mmCIF file of C-alpha atoms in Angstrom:
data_model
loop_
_atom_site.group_PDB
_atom_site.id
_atom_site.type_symbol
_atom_site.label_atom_id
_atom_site.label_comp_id
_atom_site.label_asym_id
_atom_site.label_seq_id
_atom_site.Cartn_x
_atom_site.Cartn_y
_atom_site.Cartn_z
ATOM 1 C CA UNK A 17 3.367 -7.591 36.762
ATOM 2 C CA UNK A 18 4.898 -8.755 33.327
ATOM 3 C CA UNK A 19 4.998 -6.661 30.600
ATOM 4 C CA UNK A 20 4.496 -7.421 26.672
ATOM 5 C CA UNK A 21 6.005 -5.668 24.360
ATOM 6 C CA UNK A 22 4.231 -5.538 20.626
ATOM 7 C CA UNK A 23 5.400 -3.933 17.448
ATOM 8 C CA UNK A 24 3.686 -3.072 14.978
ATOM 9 C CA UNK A 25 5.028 -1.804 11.446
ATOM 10 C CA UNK A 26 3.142 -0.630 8.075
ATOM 11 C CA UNK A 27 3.989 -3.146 5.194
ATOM 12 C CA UNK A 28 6.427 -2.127 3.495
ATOM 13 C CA UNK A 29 4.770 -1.842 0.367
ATOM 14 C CA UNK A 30 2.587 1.323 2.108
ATOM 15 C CA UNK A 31 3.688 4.800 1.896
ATOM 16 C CA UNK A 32 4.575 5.769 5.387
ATOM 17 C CA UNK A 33 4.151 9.844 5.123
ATOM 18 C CA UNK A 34 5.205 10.056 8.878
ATOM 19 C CA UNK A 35 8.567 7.813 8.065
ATOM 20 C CA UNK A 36 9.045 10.047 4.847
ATOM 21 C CA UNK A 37 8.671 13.819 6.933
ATOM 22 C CA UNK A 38 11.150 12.184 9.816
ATOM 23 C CA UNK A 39 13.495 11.500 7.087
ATOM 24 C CA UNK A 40 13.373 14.557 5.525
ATOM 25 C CA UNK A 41 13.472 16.335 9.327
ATOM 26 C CA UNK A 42 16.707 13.856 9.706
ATOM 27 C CA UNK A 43 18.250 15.184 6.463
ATOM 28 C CA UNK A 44 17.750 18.891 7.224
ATOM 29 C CA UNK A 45 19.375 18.346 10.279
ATOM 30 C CA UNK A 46 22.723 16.844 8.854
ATOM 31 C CA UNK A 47 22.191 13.674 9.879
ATOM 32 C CA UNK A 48 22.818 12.642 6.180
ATOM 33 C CA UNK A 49 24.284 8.687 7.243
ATOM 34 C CA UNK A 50 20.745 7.367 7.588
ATOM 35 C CA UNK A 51 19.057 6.042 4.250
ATOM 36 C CA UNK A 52 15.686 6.110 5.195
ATOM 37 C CA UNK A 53 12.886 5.987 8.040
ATOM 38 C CA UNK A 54 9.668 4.383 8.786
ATOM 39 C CA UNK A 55 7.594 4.871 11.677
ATOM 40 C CA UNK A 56 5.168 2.251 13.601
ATOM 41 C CA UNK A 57 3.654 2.030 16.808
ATOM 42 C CA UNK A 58 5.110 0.117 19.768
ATOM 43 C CA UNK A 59 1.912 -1.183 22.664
ATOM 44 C CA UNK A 60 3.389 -1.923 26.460
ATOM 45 C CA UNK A 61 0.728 -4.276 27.687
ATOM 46 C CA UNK A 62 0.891 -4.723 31.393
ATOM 47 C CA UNK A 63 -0.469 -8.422 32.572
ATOM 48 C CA UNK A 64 -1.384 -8.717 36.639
ATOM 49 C CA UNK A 65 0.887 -11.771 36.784
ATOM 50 C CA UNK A 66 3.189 -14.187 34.602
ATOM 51 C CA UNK A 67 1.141 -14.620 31.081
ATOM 52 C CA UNK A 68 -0.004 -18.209 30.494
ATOM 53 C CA UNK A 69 0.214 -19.640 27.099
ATOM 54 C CA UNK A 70 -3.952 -18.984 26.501
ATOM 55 C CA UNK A 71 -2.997 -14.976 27.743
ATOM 56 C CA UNK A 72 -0.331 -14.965 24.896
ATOM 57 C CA UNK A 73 -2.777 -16.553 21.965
ATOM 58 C CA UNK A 74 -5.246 -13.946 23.251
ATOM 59 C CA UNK A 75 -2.453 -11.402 22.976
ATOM 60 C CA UNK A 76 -1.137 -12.514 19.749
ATOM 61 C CA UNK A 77 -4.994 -12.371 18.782
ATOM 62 C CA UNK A 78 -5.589 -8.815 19.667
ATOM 63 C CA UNK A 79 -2.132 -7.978 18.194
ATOM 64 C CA UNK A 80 -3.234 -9.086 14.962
ATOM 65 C CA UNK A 81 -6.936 -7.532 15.008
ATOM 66 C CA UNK A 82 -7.250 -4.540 17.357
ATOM 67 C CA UNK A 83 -3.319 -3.400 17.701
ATOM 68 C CA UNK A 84 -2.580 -3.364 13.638
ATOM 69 C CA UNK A 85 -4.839 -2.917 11.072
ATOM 70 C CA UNK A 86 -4.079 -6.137 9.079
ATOM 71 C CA UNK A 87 -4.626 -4.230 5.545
ATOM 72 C CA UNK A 88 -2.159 -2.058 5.648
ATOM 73 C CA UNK A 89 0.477 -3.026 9.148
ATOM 74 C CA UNK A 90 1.851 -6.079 10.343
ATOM 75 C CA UNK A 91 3.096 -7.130 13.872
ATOM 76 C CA UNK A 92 6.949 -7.051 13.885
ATOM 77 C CA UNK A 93 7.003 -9.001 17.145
ATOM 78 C CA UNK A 94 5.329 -10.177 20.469
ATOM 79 C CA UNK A 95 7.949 -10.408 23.505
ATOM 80 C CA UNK A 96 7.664 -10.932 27.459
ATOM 81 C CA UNK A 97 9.418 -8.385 29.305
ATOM 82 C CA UNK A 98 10.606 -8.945 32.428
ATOM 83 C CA UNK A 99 9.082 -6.796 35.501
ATOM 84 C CA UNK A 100 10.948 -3.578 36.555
ATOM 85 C CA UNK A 101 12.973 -3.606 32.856
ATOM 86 C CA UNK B 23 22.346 -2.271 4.839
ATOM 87 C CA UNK B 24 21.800 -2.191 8.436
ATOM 88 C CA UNK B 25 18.253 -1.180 10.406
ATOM 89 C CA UNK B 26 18.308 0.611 13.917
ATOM 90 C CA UNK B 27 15.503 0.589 15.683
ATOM 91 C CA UNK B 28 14.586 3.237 18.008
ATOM 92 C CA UNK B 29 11.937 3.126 20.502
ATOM 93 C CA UNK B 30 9.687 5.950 22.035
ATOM 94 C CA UNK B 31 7.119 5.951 25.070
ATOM 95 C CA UNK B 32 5.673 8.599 26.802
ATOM 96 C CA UNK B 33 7.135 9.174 30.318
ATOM 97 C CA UNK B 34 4.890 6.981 33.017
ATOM 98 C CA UNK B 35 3.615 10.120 34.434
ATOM 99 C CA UNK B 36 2.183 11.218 31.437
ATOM 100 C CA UNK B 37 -1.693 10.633 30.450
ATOM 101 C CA UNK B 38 -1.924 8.598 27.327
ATOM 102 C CA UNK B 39 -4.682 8.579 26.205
ATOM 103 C CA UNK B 40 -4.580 6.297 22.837
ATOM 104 C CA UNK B 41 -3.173 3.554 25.309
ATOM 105 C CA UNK B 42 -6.020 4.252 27.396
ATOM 106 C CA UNK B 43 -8.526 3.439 24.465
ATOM 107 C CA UNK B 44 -6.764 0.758 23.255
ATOM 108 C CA UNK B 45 -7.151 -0.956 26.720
ATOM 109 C CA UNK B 46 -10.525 0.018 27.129
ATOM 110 C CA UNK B 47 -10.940 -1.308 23.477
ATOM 111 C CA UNK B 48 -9.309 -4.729 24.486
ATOM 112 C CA UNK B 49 -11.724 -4.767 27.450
ATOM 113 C CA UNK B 50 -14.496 -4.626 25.383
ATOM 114 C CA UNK B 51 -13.640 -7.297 23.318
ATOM 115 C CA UNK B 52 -13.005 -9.498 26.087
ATOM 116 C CA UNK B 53 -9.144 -9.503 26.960
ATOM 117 C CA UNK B 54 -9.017 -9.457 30.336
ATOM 118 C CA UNK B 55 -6.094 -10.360 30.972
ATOM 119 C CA UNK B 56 -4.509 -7.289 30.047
ATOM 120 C CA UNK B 57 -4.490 -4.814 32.988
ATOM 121 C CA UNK B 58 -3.057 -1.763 31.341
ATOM 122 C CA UNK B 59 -1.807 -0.687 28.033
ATOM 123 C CA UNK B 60 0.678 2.150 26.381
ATOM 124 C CA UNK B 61 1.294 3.012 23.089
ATOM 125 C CA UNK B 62 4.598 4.382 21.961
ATOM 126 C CA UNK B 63 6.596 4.872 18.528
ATOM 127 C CA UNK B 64 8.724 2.804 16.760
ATOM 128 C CA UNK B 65 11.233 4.047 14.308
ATOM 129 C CA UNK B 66 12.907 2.046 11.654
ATOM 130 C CA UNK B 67 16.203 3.593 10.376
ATOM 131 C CA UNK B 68 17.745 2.171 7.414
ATOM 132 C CA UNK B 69 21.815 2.855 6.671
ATOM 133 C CA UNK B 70 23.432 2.138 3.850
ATOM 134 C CA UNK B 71 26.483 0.271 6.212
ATOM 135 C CA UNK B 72 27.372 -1.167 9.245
ATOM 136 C CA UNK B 73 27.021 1.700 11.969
ATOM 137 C CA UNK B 74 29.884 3.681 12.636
ATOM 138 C CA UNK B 75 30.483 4.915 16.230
ATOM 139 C CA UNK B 76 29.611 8.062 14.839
ATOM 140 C CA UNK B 77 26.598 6.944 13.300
ATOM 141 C CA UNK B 78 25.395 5.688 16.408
ATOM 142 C CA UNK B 79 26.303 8.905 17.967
ATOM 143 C CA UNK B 80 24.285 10.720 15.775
ATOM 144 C CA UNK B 81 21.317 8.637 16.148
ATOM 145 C CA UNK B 82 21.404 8.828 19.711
ATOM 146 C CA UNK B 83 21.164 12.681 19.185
ATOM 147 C CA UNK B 84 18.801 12.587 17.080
ATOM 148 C CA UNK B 85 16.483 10.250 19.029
ATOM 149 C CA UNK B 86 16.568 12.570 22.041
ATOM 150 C CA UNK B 87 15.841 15.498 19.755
ATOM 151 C CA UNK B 88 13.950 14.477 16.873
ATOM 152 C CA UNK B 89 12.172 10.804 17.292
ATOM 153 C CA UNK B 90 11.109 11.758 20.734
ATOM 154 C CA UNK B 91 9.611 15.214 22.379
ATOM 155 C CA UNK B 92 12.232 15.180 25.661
ATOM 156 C CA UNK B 93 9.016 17.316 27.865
ATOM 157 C CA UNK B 94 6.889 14.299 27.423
ATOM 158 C CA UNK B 95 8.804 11.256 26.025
ATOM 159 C CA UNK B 96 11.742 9.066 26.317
ATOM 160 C CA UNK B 97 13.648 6.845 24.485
ATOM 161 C CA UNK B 98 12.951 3.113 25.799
ATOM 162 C CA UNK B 99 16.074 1.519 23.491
ATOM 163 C CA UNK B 100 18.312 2.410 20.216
ATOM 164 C CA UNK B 101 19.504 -1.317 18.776
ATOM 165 C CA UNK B 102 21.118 -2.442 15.389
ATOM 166 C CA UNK B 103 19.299 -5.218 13.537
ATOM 167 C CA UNK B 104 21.269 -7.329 11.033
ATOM 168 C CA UNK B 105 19.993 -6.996 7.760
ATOM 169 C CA UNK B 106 17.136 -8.720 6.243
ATOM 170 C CA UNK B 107 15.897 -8.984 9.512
#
């Protein structure tokens, strides 16, 4: 079992309402050191064995059509994770 | 400026059911390879400097309280990113 780890972010030039009210949440809260937020999605995909370099294209493929809207998000990153981490 | 990154799944035991779409999605589409899927949050904080232990402190808190609902979530990782990374 090997785990892949992809992140996906809005661009930055998209309002991120979420980011903004965690921010402002953050603020209230006294936690006045941090600037600002943003908030994406993280996908755990679980692969039945060790991912062969097709399984990651087909990954990276899915990552950029069906995981992130390519209008509006971008994928921060694609990464194997070990088993058991 | 400095970016921490804070990560959010749902605990294993709890149903997700946007990961379960998104795999049944994938599926669909032909990516077979991928036997499960999860989808999680992914918070970009921006500070204006370096992190201070406090800082770090404080975003620790906040990530158990705030970025993450402790009944149903946990946080995977907190990690500092260099800037204009």
């Amino acid at each position: 079992m090997t785990r892949v780890i992809v992140d996906v972010m809005l661009k930055p030039e998209i309002l991120d309402p979420q980011g903004k009210a965690v921010k402002a949440a953050l603020s209230r809260l006294g936690y006045a050191g941090i600037a600002d937020a943003r908030q994406g999605k993280r996908f755990e995909l679980t692969l039945a064995g060790e991912p062969t370099p097709a399984d990651m294209e087909a990954i990276r493929e899915a990552a950029a059509s069906v995981l992130s809207n390519p209008v509006i998000e971008y994928v921060v990153d694609i990464r194997v994770e070990a088993a058991g981490q």
